[in-house]
XYZ file of C-alpha atoms in Angstrom:
213
model
C 15.717 -52.323 -39.026
C 14.683 -52.660 -35.397
C 17.396 -51.972 -32.830
C 17.769 -53.500 -29.366
C 20.159 -51.916 -26.867
C 21.971 -54.577 -24.831
C 23.360 -53.039 -21.642
C 26.202 -54.828 -19.885
C 25.954 -53.158 -16.447
C 29.585 -53.906 -15.588
C 32.673 -52.290 -17.114
C 34.258 -55.390 -18.669
C 34.847 -54.843 -22.384
C 35.628 -58.562 -22.709
C 32.149 -59.433 -21.420
C 30.605 -56.984 -23.900
C 32.602 -58.567 -26.726
C 31.321 -61.975 -25.623
C 27.761 -60.664 -25.794
C 28.325 -59.341 -29.317
C 29.706 -62.685 -30.453
C 26.830 -64.638 -28.885
C 24.176 -62.368 -30.414
C 25.759 -61.968 -33.872
C 24.065 -65.059 -35.409
C 20.642 -63.609 -34.581
C 21.144 -60.256 -36.274
C 19.257 -59.535 -39.481
C 15.693 -58.582 -38.653
C 17.108 -56.708 -35.639
C 20.425 -55.141 -34.687
C 21.857 -55.635 -31.211
C 23.883 -52.696 -29.904
C 25.997 -53.922 -26.981
C 27.481 -51.458 -24.521
C 29.091 -51.574 -21.082
C 28.970 -49.028 -18.246
C 32.500 -47.720 -17.788
C 31.837 -46.375 -14.285
C 30.798 -49.788 -12.954
C 33.105 -52.450 -11.483
C 34.254 -55.273 -13.764
C 31.931 -57.708 -11.959
C 28.677 -56.987 -10.130
C 29.301 -58.605 -6.732
C 27.701 -56.610 -3.909
C 24.284 -55.133 -3.209
C 25.839 -51.687 -3.639
C 27.175 -52.743 -7.059
C 23.663 -53.805 -8.066
C 22.097 -50.554 -6.857
C 24.648 -48.374 -8.630
C 24.438 -50.486 -11.788
C 20.652 -50.105 -11.787
C 20.990 -46.334 -11.869
C 23.534 -46.658 -14.652
C 21.145 -48.830 -16.663
C 18.365 -46.268 -16.268
C 20.721 -43.501 -17.385
C 21.699 -45.394 -20.555
C 18.035 -45.995 -21.411
C 17.215 -42.309 -20.936
C 20.154 -41.394 -23.196
C 18.991 -43.752 -25.966
C 15.196 -43.409 -26.189
C 15.233 -44.351 -29.878
C 15.991 -48.032 -29.305
C 13.079 -50.371 -29.963
C 13.813 -52.508 -26.901
C 16.354 -53.024 -24.126
C 18.126 -55.976 -22.528
C 19.840 -55.802 -19.130
C 22.702 -58.261 -19.539
C 23.445 -59.011 -15.893
C 21.921 -61.890 -13.946
C 20.958 -59.686 -11.000
C 18.658 -57.720 -13.374
C 19.872 -54.391 -11.929
C 17.417 -51.577 -12.547
C 14.834 -53.772 -14.264
C 11.785 -52.382 -12.444
C 13.176 -48.837 -12.624
C 13.803 -49.199 -16.363
C 10.264 -50.386 -16.982
C 8.976 -47.338 -15.134
C 10.793 -44.847 -17.390
C 10.085 -46.270 -20.850
C 7.131 -47.793 -22.624
C 9.535 -49.829 -24.776
C 10.017 -53.504 -23.796
C 12.782 -54.133 -21.241
C 14.036 -57.649 -20.498
C 16.244 -58.785 -17.635
C 18.346 -61.858 -18.297
C 17.675 -63.544 -14.949
C 13.929 -63.334 -15.432
C 14.148 -64.373 -19.106
C 16.609 -67.201 -18.412
C 14.473 -68.718 -15.676
C 11.265 -68.490 -17.689
C 12.984 -70.131 -20.656
C 14.477 -72.875 -18.478
C 11.019 -73.695 -17.126
C 9.836 -74.051 -20.728
C 12.599 -76.626 -21.298
C 12.346 -78.739 -18.141
C 10.217 -79.340 -15.074
C 12.979 -78.268 -12.679
C 15.822 -75.826 -13.261
C 19.002 -74.851 -11.442
C 21.385 -71.896 -11.336
C 25.170 -71.626 -11.145
C 26.117 -68.372 -9.387
C 29.486 -66.608 -9.507
C 29.728 -66.343 -5.725
C 27.820 -66.894 -2.495
C 26.658 -63.268 -2.218
C 24.736 -63.646 -5.481
C 22.596 -66.520 -4.246
C 20.549 -64.468 -1.784
C 19.776 -61.871 -4.491
C 18.721 -64.561 -6.926
C 16.509 -66.192 -4.303
C 14.712 -62.920 -3.597
C 14.013 -62.442 -7.284
C 12.783 -66.010 -7.709
C 10.556 -65.647 -4.664
C 9.039 -62.520 -6.230
C 8.570 -64.415 -9.501
C 6.852 -67.280 -7.666
C 9.088 -69.957 -9.186
C 10.888 -71.455 -6.166
C 8.746 -74.594 -6.427
C 10.470 -75.385 -9.746
C 14.015 -74.753 -8.478
C 16.163 -77.871 -8.073
C 18.951 -75.846 -6.479
C 21.525 -73.101 -6.813
C 25.248 -73.530 -6.181
C 28.039 -70.990 -6.506
C 31.593 -71.019 -7.824
C 33.141 -69.471 -4.743
C 33.622 -65.994 -6.188
C 34.842 -65.663 -9.784
C 34.761 -62.716 -12.182
C 32.265 -62.247 -14.980
C 35.126 -62.231 -17.489
C 36.648 -65.486 -16.214
C 33.235 -67.182 -16.333
C 33.467 -67.404 -20.109
C 37.230 -67.504 -20.654
C 39.018 -69.408 -17.886
C 39.486 -73.159 -18.307
C 39.796 -73.569 -14.542
C 36.498 -71.770 -13.971
C 34.889 -73.855 -16.701
C 36.014 -77.073 -15.006
C 34.518 -75.865 -11.732
C 31.301 -74.840 -13.522
C 31.015 -78.279 -15.105
C 31.465 -79.984 -11.719
C 28.829 -77.762 -10.118
C 26.496 -78.368 -13.066
C 26.900 -82.128 -12.677
C 25.950 -81.845 -9.004
C 22.880 -79.775 -9.864
C 21.855 -82.346 -12.479
C 22.093 -85.026 -9.782
C 19.839 -82.843 -7.646
C 17.153 -83.128 -10.331
C 17.739 -80.170 -12.628
C 16.689 -80.727 -16.222
C 17.803 -77.257 -17.296
C 20.690 -75.147 -16.046
C 20.878 -71.349 -16.121
C 24.406 -69.921 -15.758
C 24.033 -66.938 -13.445
C 26.080 -64.377 -15.359
C 26.145 -62.918 -18.859
C 29.860 -63.701 -18.958
C 29.195 -67.439 -19.340
C 27.942 -66.950 -22.933
C 31.038 -68.248 -24.790
C 30.868 -71.628 -22.993
C 27.110 -72.344 -23.118
C 27.163 -74.891 -25.956
C 30.165 -76.764 -24.553
C 28.592 -76.923 -21.100
C 25.355 -78.301 -22.531
C 27.250 -81.042 -24.373
C 29.237 -81.955 -21.279
C 26.268 -82.025 -18.900
C 23.683 -83.647 -21.155
C 20.928 -81.290 -19.979
C 19.626 -78.018 -21.389
C 21.836 -75.029 -20.634
C 19.961 -71.776 -21.112
C 22.072 -68.714 -21.793
C 20.122 -65.959 -20.031
C 21.147 -63.252 -22.495
C 20.061 -65.317 -25.499
C 16.793 -66.027 -23.685
C 16.247 -62.301 -23.218
C 17.242 -61.667 -26.846
C 14.629 -64.143 -28.098
C 11.928 -62.464 -26.042
C 13.066 -59.008 -27.124
C 13.035 -59.974 -30.810
C 9.533 -61.333 -30.452
C 8.404 -58.132 -28.777
C 9.888 -55.639 -31.252
C 9.040 -57.609 -34.412
C 5.461 -58.509 -33.478
């Protein structure tokens, strides 16, 4: 059986458990091994967090060279380019995968970020990807944790309100900007009436296609 290592670059065990639950229905032809990085903060907020998490991601890949593919389960894609430079195995970042999948679902997409500091990082990545012309907008939740993104009813209500505003701005697909949103993806899609693309599931689909081809 093919094995894909799913690296949660933060230290939240609850987020890792959410990833396992979201990916469980897709196991069979592949196995998803989900891990967190204990030395990281519980949420990746700052540029320093991203830089340190990127090094942690690279270290986990070096320590597990037998995996058939890797997923970086953080919307900032920490260490993505570094990871691709140290292994010939396929490596997928969930921001990149989520955006590409959203553009396959709708003409214009939008992002919900955890906090304002994340938006600038996301914009840089989208500029490098050349996809800003398809972006309807990005709004943030004012600074919430990755764990609360998928578990807090108050955060969900705020996410739904932000998603409704982004839909009014022309988004036909929404990408939640954190792996922690996974447990609420289906509910959010029902409530908004537009496609909601879980970035980790998007990366998982691409990874499965790569390792099973």
